[in-house]
Structures are given as C-alpha cells and as structure tokens.
C-alpha cells in the first residue's frame, strides 16, 4: 500500500495531459458499472503507480501509470479464458492480439493493454464482464 496517494495533478504530470484524460475516462467507465474498493500501490519495477479495483478479495482489473504510459491489466483464470473464447468474435483484432500474446501463468493469463485513447474501452468493459457482472444500475 502507498502511504501517500498521488494527487490528480501528480498523475496528470506523470502521464501527460492527453493520457491523463484517457486515464480519467477509463476510471469513469469502470466506476459507472462497478462498485469496488480502489487501492493505490507502487507499480513494481516497471510502473510508478498501481490503481487496483477489488472487491471481496478478488481483483477486477488494475491500472498502471508511468511516464507517458498507461497500463490496463486484466488477469483471466481458466474458466474466464473459456468465456473469452466465447466472445472473441465480437472483440477488436487489437484486443484479441494482446490476449493471444499475453503470458499464461499457473494463476491465469495476464493481459496488459496500453490504451492511448478510448477506442477499445467498450471491449475492455466486455472483458471485465467476464470477470464479474457489473454491480451498479
């Protein structure tokens, strides 16, 4: 856990204004559909910050921030990978390619997207629905 949660201004300075807007828009889309705990953390070796959406001990997704770059991570368990294949035809080629290229570990397939605009947000929401049904009306 982070002792000092970064301010919106600090995130904006880290990402740059256009990516900060993408970050805010992605958070807004997730917040609109999901009532979740939100946890800030250090981003490990590759990222400056991690912003995780969790509920009941399960992670829905995580956003990562570093200089001029956003990461959006979704981890798919075994059953969730089957569900991905069921909706694959309706997803963009770019999202499917990222999924196919992602490393599969014993605890799941870790798919990291690096959004630069809102083009794939609809697909991201479909991916999150595989993990958990939206719990906001």
mmCIF file of C-alpha atoms in Angstrom:
data_model
loop_
_atom_site.group_PDB
_atom_site.id
_atom_site.type_symbol
_atom_site.label_atom_id
_atom_site.label_comp_id
_atom_site.label_asym_id
_atom_site.label_seq_id
_atom_site.Cartn_x
_atom_site.Cartn_y
_atom_site.Cartn_z
ATOM 1 C CA UNK A 1 0.000 0.000 0.000
ATOM 2 C CA UNK A 2 1.089 3.546 -0.662
ATOM 3 C CA UNK A 3 1.454 5.914 2.259
ATOM 4 C CA UNK A 4 0.787 8.934 0.058
ATOM 5 C CA UNK A 5 -1.885 8.571 -2.590
ATOM 6 C CA UNK A 6 -0.839 10.612 -5.631
ATOM 7 C CA UNK A 7 -2.910 13.684 -6.412
ATOM 8 C CA UNK A 8 -4.750 14.004 -9.718
ATOM 9 C CA UNK A 9 -2.208 16.681 -10.606
ATOM 10 C CA UNK A 10 0.699 14.292 -9.928
ATOM 11 C CA UNK A 11 -0.888 11.651 -12.174
ATOM 12 C CA UNK A 12 -1.513 14.264 -14.880
ATOM 13 C CA UNK A 13 2.133 15.378 -14.733
ATOM 14 C CA UNK A 14 3.352 11.781 -14.893
ATOM 15 C CA UNK A 15 1.149 10.710 -17.804
ATOM 16 C CA UNK A 16 0.876 13.951 -19.759
ATOM 17 C CA UNK A 17 -2.450 15.718 -20.323
ATOM 18 C CA UNK A 18 -3.869 13.588 -23.163
ATOM 19 C CA UNK A 19 -3.101 10.271 -21.423
ATOM 20 C CA UNK A 20 -4.381 11.659 -18.128
ATOM 21 C CA UNK A 21 -7.716 12.274 -19.871
ATOM 22 C CA UNK A 22 -7.686 8.653 -21.121
ATOM 23 C CA UNK A 23 -6.922 7.513 -17.533
ATOM 24 C CA UNK A 24 -9.814 9.571 -16.139
ATOM 25 C CA UNK A 25 -12.201 8.357 -18.842
ATOM 26 C CA UNK A 26 -11.271 4.715 -18.255
ATOM 27 C CA UNK A 27 -11.754 5.095 -14.493
ATOM 28 C CA UNK A 28 -15.129 6.781 -15.122
ATOM 29 C CA UNK A 29 -16.302 3.921 -17.375
ATOM 30 C CA UNK A 30 -15.300 1.331 -14.742
ATOM 31 C CA UNK A 31 -16.779 3.384 -11.866
ATOM 32 C CA UNK A 32 -20.060 3.714 -13.770
ATOM 33 C CA UNK A 33 -20.531 -0.076 -13.899
ATOM 34 C CA UNK A 34 -18.762 -1.320 -10.774
ATOM 35 C CA UNK A 35 -18.917 -0.511 -7.073
ATOM 36 C CA UNK A 36 -15.430 -1.578 -5.977
ATOM 37 C CA UNK A 37 -12.703 -0.885 -3.462
ATOM 38 C CA UNK A 38 -9.912 1.133 -5.083
ATOM 39 C CA UNK A 39 -6.372 0.603 -3.863
ATOM 40 C CA UNK A 40 -3.232 2.584 -4.705
ATOM 41 C CA UNK A 41 0.136 0.877 -4.612
ATOM 42 C CA UNK A 42 3.614 1.214 -6.022
ATOM 43 C CA UNK A 43 3.851 -0.048 -9.565
ATOM 44 C CA UNK A 44 6.691 -2.507 -9.016
ATOM 45 C CA UNK A 45 9.765 -2.418 -11.231
ATOM 46 C CA UNK A 46 8.054 -1.377 -14.460
ATOM 47 C CA UNK A 47 5.473 1.185 -13.313
ATOM 48 C CA UNK A 48 5.295 4.175 -10.959
ATOM 49 C CA UNK A 49 1.773 3.517 -9.610
ATOM 50 C CA UNK A 50 -0.805 0.764 -9.494
ATOM 51 C CA UNK A 51 -4.515 1.562 -9.067
ATOM 52 C CA UNK A 52 -6.434 -1.651 -8.396
ATOM 53 C CA UNK A 53 -10.166 -2.340 -8.469
ATOM 54 C CA UNK A 54 -11.021 -5.069 -5.928
ATOM 55 C CA UNK A 55 -13.999 -6.460 -4.104
ATOM 56 C CA UNK A 56 -14.313 -9.375 -1.739
ATOM 57 C CA UNK A 57 -10.628 -10.196 -2.040
ATOM 58 C CA UNK A 58 -10.830 -10.541 -5.829
ATOM 59 C CA UNK A 59 -9.237 -8.140 -8.277
ATOM 60 C CA UNK A 60 -11.338 -6.976 -11.204
ATOM 61 C CA UNK A 61 -8.550 -5.114 -13.002
ATOM 62 C CA UNK A 62 -5.664 -2.749 -12.347
ATOM 63 C CA UNK A 63 -4.481 0.452 -13.969
ATOM 64 C CA UNK A 64 -0.807 1.313 -14.034
ATOM 65 C CA UNK A 65 0.900 4.649 -14.594
ATOM 66 C CA UNK A 66 4.440 5.629 -15.542
ATOM 67 C CA UNK A 67 5.905 8.485 -17.514
ATOM 68 C CA UNK A 68 3.732 8.982 -20.611
ATOM 69 C CA UNK A 69 2.196 5.498 -20.410
ATOM 70 C CA UNK A 70 -0.954 3.807 -19.025
ATOM 71 C CA UNK A 71 -1.311 0.095 -18.409
ATOM 72 C CA UNK A 72 -4.652 -1.694 -18.037
ATOM 73 C CA UNK A 73 -4.264 -5.229 -16.673
ATOM 74 C CA UNK A 74 -6.871 -7.988 -16.664
ATOM 75 C CA UNK A 75 -5.993 -11.471 -15.383
ATOM 76 C CA UNK A 76 -8.088 -14.324 -16.764
ATOM 77 C CA UNK A 77 -8.405 -17.568 -14.817
ATOM 78 C CA UNK A 78 -9.033 -20.898 -16.522
ATOM 79 C CA UNK A 79 -12.840 -20.563 -16.680
ATOM 80 C CA UNK A 80 -12.542 -16.911 -17.735
ATOM 81 C CA UNK A 81 -10.292 -17.894 -20.667
ATOM 82 C CA UNK A 82 -13.080 -20.179 -21.905
ATOM 83 C CA UNK A 83 -15.536 -17.269 -21.641
ATOM 84 C CA UNK A 84 -13.079 -15.068 -23.582
ATOM 85 C CA UNK A 85 -13.115 -17.564 -26.445
ATOM 86 C CA UNK A 86 -16.943 -17.425 -26.414
ATOM 87 C CA UNK A 87 -16.974 -13.639 -27.077
ATOM 88 C CA UNK A 88 -13.758 -13.423 -29.116
ATOM 89 C CA UNK A 89 -15.577 -12.884 -32.449
ATOM 90 C CA UNK A 90 -17.094 -9.649 -31.138
ATOM 91 C CA UNK A 91 -13.792 -8.130 -29.966
ATOM 92 C CA UNK A 92 -11.344 -5.997 -31.947
ATOM 93 C CA UNK A 93 -8.313 -7.581 -33.603
ATOM 94 C CA UNK A 94 -6.025 -5.468 -31.408
ATOM 95 C CA UNK A 95 -7.625 -6.767 -28.183
ATOM 96 C CA UNK A 96 -7.507 -10.375 -29.412
ATOM 97 C CA UNK A 97 -3.864 -9.982 -30.459
ATOM 98 C CA UNK A 98 -2.906 -8.639 -26.997
ATOM 99 C CA UNK A 99 -4.749 -11.562 -25.417
ATOM 100 C CA UNK A 100 -3.007 -14.095 -27.663
ATOM 101 C CA UNK A 101 0.445 -12.579 -26.989
ATOM 102 C CA UNK A 102 -0.048 -12.465 -23.205
ATOM 103 C CA UNK A 103 1.864 -14.848 -20.957
ATOM 104 C CA UNK A 104 -0.142 -17.592 -19.250
ATOM 105 C CA UNK A 105 0.936 -18.422 -15.695
ATOM 106 C CA UNK A 106 -0.429 -21.081 -13.340
ATOM 107 C CA UNK A 107 -2.744 -18.480 -11.771
ATOM 108 C CA UNK A 108 -4.054 -17.117 -15.070
ATOM 109 C CA UNK A 109 -3.392 -15.279 -18.290
ATOM 110 C CA UNK A 110 -2.089 -11.774 -17.583
ATOM 111 C CA UNK A 111 -3.186 -9.404 -20.350
ATOM 112 C CA UNK A 112 -1.711 -5.887 -20.251
ATOM 113 C CA UNK A 113 -3.166 -3.259 -22.547
ATOM 114 C CA UNK A 114 -1.600 0.193 -23.033
ATOM 115 C CA UNK A 115 -4.517 2.429 -24.028
ATOM 116 C CA UNK A 116 -3.786 5.737 -25.735
ATOM 117 C CA UNK A 117 -7.423 6.653 -26.436
ATOM 118 C CA UNK A 118 -10.940 5.423 -25.702
ATOM 119 C CA UNK A 119 -11.177 3.251 -28.852
ATOM 120 C CA UNK A 120 -11.069 -0.088 -27.009
ATOM 121 C CA UNK A 121 -12.981 0.852 -23.835
ATOM 122 C CA UNK A 122 -16.106 -0.995 -24.990
ATOM 123 C CA UNK A 123 -14.041 -4.169 -25.448
ATOM 124 C CA UNK A 124 -12.390 -3.642 -22.046
ATOM 125 C CA UNK A 125 -15.828 -3.495 -20.418
ATOM 126 C CA UNK A 126 -16.787 -6.748 -22.142
ATOM 127 C CA UNK A 127 -13.609 -8.316 -20.755
ATOM 128 C CA UNK A 128 -14.455 -7.098 -17.245
ATOM 129 C CA UNK A 129 -17.945 -8.593 -17.569
ATOM 130 C CA UNK A 130 -16.239 -11.989 -17.978
ATOM 131 C CA UNK A 131 -14.605 -11.438 -14.579
ATOM 132 C CA UNK A 132 -17.643 -10.035 -12.770
ATOM 133 C CA UNK A 133 -21.090 -8.832 -13.712
ATOM 134 C CA UNK A 134 -21.487 -5.060 -13.299
ATOM 135 C CA UNK A 135 -22.985 -4.309 -9.888
ATOM 136 C CA UNK A 136 -24.213 -0.759 -10.459
ATOM 137 C CA UNK A 137 -27.548 0.043 -12.035
#
